[in-house]
Short mmCIF file of C-alpha atoms and ligand atoms in Angstrom, two decimals:
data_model
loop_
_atom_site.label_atom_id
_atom_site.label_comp_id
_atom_site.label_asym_id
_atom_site.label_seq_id
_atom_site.Cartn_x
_atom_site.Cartn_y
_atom_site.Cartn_z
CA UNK A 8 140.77 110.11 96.48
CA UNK A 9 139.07 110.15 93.05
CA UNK A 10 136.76 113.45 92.63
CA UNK A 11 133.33 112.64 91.83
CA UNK A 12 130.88 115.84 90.91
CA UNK A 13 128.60 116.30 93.41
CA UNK A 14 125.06 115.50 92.10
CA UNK A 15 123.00 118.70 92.20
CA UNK A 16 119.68 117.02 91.35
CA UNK A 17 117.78 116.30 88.06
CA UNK A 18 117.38 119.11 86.44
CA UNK A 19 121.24 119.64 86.11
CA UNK A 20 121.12 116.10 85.08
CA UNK A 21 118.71 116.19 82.52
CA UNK A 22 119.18 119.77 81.59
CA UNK A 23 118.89 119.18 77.77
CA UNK A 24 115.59 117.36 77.87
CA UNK A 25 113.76 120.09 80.78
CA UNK A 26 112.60 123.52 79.53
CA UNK A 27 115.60 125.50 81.26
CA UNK A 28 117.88 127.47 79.87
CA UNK A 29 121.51 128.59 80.89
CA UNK A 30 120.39 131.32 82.83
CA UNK A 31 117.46 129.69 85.34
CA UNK A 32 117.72 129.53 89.01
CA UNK A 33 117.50 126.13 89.66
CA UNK A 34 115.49 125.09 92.81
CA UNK A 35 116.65 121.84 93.54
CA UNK A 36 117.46 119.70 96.87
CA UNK A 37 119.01 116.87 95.32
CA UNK A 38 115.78 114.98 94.18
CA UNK A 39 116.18 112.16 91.90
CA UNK A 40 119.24 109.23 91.20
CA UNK A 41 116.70 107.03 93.82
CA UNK A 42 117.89 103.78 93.87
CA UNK A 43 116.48 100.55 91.25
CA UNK A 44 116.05 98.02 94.39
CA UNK A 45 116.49 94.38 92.78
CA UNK A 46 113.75 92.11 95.02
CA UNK A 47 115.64 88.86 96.24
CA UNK A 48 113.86 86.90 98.38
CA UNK A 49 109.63 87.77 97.13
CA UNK A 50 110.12 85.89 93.94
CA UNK A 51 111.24 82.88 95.60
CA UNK A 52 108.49 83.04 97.97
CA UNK A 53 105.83 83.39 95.20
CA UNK A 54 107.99 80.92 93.36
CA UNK A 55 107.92 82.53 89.56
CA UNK A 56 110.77 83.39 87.53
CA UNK A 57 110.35 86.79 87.28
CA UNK A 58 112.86 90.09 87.14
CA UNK A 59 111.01 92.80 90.14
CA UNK A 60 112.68 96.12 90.62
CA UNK A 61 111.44 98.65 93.07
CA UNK A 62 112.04 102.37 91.93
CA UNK A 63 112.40 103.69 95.73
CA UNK A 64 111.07 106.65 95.33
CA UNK A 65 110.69 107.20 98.79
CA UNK A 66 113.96 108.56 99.19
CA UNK A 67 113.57 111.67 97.63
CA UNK A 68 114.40 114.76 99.83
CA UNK A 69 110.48 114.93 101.18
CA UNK A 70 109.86 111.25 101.09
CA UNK A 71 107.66 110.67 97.78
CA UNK A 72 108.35 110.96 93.93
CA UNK A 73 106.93 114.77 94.21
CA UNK A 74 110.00 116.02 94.30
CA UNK A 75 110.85 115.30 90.98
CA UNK A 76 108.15 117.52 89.55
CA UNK A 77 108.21 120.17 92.20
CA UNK A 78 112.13 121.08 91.60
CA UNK A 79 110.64 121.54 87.82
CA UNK A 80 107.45 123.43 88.96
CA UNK A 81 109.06 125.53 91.66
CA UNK A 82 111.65 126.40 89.58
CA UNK A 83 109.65 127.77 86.37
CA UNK A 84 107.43 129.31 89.42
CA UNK A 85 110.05 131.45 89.82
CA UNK A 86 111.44 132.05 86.81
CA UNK A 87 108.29 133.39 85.80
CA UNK A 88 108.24 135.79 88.78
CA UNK A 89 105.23 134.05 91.08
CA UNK A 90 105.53 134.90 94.58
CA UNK A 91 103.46 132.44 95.77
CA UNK A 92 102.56 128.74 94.95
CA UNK A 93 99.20 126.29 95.53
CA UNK A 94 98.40 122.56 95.55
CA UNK A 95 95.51 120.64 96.67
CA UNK A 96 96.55 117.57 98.41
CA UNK A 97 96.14 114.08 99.92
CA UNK A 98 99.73 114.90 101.15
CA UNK A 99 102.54 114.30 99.73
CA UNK A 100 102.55 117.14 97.38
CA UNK A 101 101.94 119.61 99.88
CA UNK A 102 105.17 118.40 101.59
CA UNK A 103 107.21 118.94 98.54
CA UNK A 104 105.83 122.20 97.68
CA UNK A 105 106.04 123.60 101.49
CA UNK A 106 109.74 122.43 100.90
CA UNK A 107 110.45 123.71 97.41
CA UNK A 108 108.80 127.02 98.36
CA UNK A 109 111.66 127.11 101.55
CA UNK A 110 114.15 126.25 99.37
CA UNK A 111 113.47 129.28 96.51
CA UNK A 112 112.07 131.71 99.05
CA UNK A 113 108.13 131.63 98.30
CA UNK A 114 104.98 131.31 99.85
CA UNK A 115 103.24 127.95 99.77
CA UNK A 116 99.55 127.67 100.84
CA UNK A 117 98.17 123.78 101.20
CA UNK A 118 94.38 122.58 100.85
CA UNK A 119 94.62 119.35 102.36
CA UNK A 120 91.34 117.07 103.03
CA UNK A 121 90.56 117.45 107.07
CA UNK A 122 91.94 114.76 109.13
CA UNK A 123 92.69 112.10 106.32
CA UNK A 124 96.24 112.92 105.21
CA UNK A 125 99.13 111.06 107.44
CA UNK A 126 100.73 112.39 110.06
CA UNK A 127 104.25 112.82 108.84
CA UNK A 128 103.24 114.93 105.59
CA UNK A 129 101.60 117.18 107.53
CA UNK A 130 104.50 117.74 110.03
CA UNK A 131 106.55 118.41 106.90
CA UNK A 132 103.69 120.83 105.70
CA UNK A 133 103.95 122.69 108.74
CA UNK A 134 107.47 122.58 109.46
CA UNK A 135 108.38 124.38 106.15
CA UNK A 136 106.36 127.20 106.68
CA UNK A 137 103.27 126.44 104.33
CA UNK A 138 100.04 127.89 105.04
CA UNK A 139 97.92 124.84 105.81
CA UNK A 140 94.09 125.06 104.95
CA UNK A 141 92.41 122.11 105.72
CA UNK A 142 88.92 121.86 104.38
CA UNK A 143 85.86 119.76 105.43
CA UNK A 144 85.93 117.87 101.96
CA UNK A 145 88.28 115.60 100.01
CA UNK A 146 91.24 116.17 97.46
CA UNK A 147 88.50 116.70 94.68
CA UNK A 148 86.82 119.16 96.17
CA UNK A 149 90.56 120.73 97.15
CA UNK A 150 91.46 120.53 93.84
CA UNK A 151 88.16 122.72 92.24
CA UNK A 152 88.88 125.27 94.92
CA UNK A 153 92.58 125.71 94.36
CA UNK A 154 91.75 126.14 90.18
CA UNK A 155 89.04 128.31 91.10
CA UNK A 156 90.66 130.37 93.87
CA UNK A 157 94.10 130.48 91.50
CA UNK A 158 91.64 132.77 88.85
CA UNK A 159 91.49 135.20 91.35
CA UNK A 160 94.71 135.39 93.43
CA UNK A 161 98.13 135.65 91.92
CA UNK A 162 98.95 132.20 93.03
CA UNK A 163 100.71 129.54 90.71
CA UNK A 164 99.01 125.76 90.58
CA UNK A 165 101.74 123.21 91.28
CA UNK A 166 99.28 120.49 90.91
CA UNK A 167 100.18 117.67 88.39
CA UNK A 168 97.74 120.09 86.29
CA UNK A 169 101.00 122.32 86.26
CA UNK A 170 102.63 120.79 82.95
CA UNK A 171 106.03 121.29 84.59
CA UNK A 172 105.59 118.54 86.97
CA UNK A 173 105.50 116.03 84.48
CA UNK A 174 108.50 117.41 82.97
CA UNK A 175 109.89 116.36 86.54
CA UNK A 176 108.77 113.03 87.30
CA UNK A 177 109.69 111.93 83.51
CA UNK A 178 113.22 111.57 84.67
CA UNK A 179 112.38 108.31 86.72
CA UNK A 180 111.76 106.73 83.42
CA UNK A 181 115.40 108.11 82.47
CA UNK A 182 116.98 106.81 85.72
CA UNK A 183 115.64 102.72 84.76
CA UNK A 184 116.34 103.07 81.31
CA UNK A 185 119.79 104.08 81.70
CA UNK A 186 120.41 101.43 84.95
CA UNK A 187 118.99 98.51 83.08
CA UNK A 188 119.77 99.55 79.76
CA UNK A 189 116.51 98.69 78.27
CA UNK A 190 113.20 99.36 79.45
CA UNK A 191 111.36 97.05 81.30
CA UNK A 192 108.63 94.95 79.88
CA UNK A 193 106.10 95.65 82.59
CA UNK A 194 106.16 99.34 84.63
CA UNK A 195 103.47 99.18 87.69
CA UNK A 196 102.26 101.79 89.26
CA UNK A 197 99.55 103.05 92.13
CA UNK A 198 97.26 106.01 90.56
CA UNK A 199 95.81 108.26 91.80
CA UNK A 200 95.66 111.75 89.44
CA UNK A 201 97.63 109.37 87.34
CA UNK A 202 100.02 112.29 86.11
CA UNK A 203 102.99 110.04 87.37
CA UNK A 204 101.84 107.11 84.97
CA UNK A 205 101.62 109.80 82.42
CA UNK A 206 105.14 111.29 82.96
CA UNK A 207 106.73 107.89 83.19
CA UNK A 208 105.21 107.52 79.46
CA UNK A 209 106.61 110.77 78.13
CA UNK A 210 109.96 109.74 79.52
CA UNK A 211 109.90 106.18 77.91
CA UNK A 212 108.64 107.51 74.73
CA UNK A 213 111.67 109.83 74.98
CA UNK A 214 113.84 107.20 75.29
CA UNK A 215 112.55 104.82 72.31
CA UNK A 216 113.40 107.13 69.49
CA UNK A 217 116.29 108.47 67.74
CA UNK A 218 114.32 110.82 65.37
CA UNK A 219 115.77 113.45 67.59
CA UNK A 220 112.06 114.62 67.16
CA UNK A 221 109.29 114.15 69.43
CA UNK A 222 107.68 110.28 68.81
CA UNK A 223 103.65 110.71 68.10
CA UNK A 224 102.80 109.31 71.42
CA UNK A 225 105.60 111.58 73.25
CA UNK A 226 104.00 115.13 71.81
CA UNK A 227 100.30 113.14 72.69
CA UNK A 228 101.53 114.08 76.21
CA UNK A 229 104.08 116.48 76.96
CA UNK A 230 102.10 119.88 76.46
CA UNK A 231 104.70 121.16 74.01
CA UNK A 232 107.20 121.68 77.30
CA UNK A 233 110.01 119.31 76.64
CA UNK A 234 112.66 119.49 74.75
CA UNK A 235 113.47 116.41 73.06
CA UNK A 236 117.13 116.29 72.72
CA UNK A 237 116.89 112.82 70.90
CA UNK A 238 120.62 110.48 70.64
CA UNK A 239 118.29 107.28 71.02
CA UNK A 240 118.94 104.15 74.00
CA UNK A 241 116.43 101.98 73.20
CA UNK A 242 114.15 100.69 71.80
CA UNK A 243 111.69 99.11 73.17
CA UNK A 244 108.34 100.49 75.94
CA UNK A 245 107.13 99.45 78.72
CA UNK A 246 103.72 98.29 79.08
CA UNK A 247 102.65 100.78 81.64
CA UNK A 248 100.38 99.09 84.40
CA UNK A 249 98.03 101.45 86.65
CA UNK A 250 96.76 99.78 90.20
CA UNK A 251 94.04 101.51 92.60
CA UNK A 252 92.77 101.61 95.44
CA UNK A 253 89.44 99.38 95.00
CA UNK A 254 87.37 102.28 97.28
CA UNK A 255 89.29 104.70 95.14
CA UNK A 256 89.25 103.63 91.73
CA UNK A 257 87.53 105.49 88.67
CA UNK A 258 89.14 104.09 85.69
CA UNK A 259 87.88 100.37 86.70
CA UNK A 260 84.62 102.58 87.16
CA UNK A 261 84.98 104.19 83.88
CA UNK A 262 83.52 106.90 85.60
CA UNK A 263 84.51 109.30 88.39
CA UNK A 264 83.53 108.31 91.64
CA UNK A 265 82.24 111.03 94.14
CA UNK A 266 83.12 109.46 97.58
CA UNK A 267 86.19 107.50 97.27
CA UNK A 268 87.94 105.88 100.06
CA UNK A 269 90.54 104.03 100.86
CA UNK A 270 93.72 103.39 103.88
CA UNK A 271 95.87 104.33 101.36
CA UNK A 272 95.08 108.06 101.33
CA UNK A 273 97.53 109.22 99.33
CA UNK A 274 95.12 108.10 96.34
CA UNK A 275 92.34 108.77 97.77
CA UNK A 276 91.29 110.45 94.87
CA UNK A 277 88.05 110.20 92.50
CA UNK A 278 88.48 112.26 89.63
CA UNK A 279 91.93 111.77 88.81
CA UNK A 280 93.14 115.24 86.68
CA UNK A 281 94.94 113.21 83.82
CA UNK A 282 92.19 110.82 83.13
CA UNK A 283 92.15 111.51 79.31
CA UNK A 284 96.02 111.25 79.54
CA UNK A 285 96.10 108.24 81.58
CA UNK A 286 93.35 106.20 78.85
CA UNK A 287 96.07 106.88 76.44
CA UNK A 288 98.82 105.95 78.22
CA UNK A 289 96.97 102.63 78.39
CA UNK A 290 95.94 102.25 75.08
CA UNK A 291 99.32 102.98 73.63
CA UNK A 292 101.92 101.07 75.77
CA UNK A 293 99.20 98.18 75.52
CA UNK A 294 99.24 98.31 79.24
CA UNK A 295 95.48 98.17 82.14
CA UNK A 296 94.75 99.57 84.74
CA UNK A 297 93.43 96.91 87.62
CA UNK A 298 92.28 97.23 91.48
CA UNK A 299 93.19 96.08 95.00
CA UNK A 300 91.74 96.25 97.79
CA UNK A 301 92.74 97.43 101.36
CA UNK A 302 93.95 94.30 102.75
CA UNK A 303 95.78 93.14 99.87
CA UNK A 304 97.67 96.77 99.76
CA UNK A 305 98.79 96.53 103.56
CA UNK A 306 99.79 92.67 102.53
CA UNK A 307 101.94 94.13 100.37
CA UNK A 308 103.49 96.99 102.28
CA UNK A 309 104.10 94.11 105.15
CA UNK A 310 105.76 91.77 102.68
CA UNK A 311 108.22 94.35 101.32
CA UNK A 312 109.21 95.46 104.73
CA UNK A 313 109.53 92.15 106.12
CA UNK A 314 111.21 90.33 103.47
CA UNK A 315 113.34 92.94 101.75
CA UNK A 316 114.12 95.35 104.40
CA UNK A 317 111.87 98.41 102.41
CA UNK A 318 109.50 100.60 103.73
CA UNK A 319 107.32 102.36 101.77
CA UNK A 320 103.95 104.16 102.37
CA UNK A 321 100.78 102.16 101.85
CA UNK A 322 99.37 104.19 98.42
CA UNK A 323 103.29 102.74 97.18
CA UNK A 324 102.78 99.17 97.81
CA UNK A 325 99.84 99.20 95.63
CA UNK A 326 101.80 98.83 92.54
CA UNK A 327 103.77 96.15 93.81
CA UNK A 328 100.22 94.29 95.53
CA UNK A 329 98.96 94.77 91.57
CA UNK A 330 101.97 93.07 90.12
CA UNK A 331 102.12 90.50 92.13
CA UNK A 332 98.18 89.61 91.40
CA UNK A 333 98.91 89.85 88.05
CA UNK A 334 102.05 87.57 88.41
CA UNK A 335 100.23 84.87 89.82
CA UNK A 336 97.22 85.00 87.67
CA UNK A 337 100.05 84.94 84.78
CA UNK A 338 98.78 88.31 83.09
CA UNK A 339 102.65 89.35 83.56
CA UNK A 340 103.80 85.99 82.41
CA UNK A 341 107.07 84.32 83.54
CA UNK A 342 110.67 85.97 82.11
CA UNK A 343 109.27 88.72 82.85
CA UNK A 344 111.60 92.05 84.01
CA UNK A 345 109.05 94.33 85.78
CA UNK A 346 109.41 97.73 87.53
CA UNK A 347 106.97 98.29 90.59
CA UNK A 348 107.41 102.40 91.15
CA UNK A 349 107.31 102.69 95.51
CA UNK A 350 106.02 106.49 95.06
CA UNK A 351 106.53 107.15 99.25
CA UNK A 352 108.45 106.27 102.22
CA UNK A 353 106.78 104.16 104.96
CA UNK A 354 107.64 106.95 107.82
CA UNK A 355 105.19 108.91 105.84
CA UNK A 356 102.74 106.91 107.43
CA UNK A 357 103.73 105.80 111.14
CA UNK A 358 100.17 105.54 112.29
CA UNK A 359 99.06 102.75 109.54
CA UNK A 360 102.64 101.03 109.92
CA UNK A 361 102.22 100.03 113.78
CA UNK A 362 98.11 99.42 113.72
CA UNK A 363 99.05 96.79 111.19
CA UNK A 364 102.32 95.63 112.76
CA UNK A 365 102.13 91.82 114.13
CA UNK A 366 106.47 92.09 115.32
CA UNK A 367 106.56 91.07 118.75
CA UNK A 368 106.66 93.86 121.14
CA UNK A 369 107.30 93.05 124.77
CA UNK A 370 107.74 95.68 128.00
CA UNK A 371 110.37 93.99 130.74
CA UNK A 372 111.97 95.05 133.60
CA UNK A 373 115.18 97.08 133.19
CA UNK A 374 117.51 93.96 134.26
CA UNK A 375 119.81 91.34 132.36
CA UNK A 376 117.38 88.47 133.54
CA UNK A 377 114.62 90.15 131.72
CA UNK A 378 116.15 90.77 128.87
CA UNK A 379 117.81 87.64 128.19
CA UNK A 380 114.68 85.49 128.87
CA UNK A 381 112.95 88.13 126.19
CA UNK A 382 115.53 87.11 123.71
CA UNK A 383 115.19 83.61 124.40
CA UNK A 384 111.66 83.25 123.90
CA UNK A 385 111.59 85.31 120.77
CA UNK A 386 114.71 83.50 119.55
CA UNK A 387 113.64 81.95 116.20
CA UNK A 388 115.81 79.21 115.68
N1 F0G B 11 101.56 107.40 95.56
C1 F0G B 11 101.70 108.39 96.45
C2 F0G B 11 102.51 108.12 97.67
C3 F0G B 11 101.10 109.64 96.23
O1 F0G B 11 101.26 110.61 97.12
C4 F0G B 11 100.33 109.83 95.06
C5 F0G B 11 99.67 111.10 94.81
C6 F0G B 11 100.24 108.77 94.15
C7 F0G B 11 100.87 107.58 94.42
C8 F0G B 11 99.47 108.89 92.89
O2 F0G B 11 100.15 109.60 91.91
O3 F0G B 11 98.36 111.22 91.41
O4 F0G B 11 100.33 110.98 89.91
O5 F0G B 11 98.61 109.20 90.02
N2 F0G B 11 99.58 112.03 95.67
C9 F0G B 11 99.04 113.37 95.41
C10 F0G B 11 99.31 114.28 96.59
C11 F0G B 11 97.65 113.37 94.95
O6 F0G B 11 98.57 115.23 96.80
O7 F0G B 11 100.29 114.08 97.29
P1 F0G B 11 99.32 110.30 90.72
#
């Protein structure tokens, strides 16, 4: 049998372009290498002639794309001797930093928004041993408390705030580029804090140079904390596409919005901590940012389950909900090779999944007769 290095995650990947050196403890639990899902049968049904790919980010070691920028955070956490780590959070995050902190050792304390973050991100909160503080207020007000409270106690921020995390979650922009050889013309992706749509810049801008120096629009983002190692792929940038949550969604607003809302509350989230970031994302890939609303998210989440076998949490089908709006209105015109980032796994989210289920579902008796006259009549021919 042919050996084949195990993969240790992607900071051992990528070590040349992440602030480590030779000597850092590496927190990892394999995050990254997620698959590039190729959609088959949802172009046919909307009938264009267009490329879709689905970044599955879902199937990270915690479910969600957090990973990526918590193996980074966790690991300069500790390199720089914290003991403890914070994050506000509509979920998700505090699952990967309860994990991370298991992994390396460290305390992890949680300020998630009372009853409104899914079930299975808060079993993961609590299984790994995080402190959970759930507060009578959303992930803004979580958010001002966790900067405010990290003044005082000797707590690190692993917030997207925490420059290290986009360090992290550049890598997905690696991971396409290097799959497809190219970028893709269109990237789409749900926003919340938008720090995701601003580390999938850095890590295209990365890609589209061979200076072997930072690109202007790179060192725009990156905080001085990566290190460009340059050897250029290719050439070209995406146009980088943000999507909301209509309930949720300041930068249609142009302003932050105080009381956002939305099923999808994993960006439930109105004032995003990258905004300045995220307006020049825009402006420079020559990408928007657009809206959808409830319905048309679920639609979405049902469609990709249904027709190409992949789950993914209800915040994640939002980029795919925008793309295919702008698809069909022929903003993202025909020829067209376009990544839709799915940011979490559907179990995240069992509650929404079976409210919104229509599959048939029928209780028989325990006997052959039963079941074969279930099969029959459900049976679609
Ligand atoms: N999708 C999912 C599943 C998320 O959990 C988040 C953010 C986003 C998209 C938006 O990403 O904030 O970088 O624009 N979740 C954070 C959390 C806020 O606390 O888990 P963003």
């Amino acid at each position: 049998m042919p050996f084949r290095p195990r993969y240790t995650g992607l900071i051992e990947r990528y070590r040349d372009r992440l602030p480590v050196n030779d000597d850092t403890r590496l927190i990892s639990l394999g995050e990254g290498n997620t698959p590039l899902l190729k959609l088959n049968n949802i172009p046919k049904i909307i009938g264009k002639d267009v490329d879709i790919y689905v970044k599955y980010e879902g199937l990270n070691p915690t479910g969600s794309f957090k990973d990526r920028g918590m193996t980074m955070a966790v690991t300069k956490a500790v390199e720089e001797g914290s003991k403890a780590i914070i994050c506000a959070s509509t979920g998700n995050t505090s699952a990967a930093a309860a994990a991370y902190a298991a992994r390396a050792g460290i305390t992890a304390f949680v300020l998630i928004p009372d009853g409104k973050i899914a079930l299975g991100k808060l079993a993961q909160a609590m299984m790994h041993g995080a402190t959970v503080i759930q507060i009578k207020g959303n992930f803004d007000e979580g958010m001002q408390l966790v900067k405010d409270v990290a003044k005082e106690a000797p707590v690190t921020i692993v917030n997207s705030i925490n420059p290290y995390r986009l360090q992290g979650q550049k890598t997905a922009a690696f991971e396409i580029v290097e799959e497809l050889g190219r970028a893709p013309d269109y990237h789409c992706l749900p926003v919340g804090n938008a720090g995701n749509i601003t580390a999938h810049w850095i890590g295209y801008c990365e890609y589209s140079s061979n200076s072997g120096e930072h690109v202007t629009a790179a060192c725009a983002h990156c905080d001085g904390h990566c290190k460009y190692a340059g050897g250029a792929i290719v050439g070209n940038r995406p146009k980088m596409v943000g999507y909301q949550a209509a309930g949720s969604a300041p930068f249609m607003r142009g302003e932050m919005v105080d009381d956002p809302d939305t099923v999808a509350t994993a960006i439930r989230i109105g004032h995003p901590q990258s905004w300045e970031k995220a307006w020049l994302v825009k402006e420079e890939s020559g990408g928007w940012f657009d809206e959808c609303d409830d319905d048309t998210i679920l639609a979405a989440q049902k469609l990709l389950a249904e027709q190409e076998g992949i789950f993914c949490e209800p915040a994640s089908a939002t980029s795919l909900a925008g793309a295919l709006n702008d698809i069909a209105s022929g903003k993202i015109p025909e020829g067209s090779t376009i990544v839709c980032t799915l940011t979490g796994h559907g179990l995240k989210d069992p509650d929404i999944a079976i409210q919104q289920s229509t599959a048939p579902m029928v209780t028989v008796d325990a006997t052959l007769d039963a079941v074969r006259d279930a099969i029959v009549s459900n049976m679609v021919s």
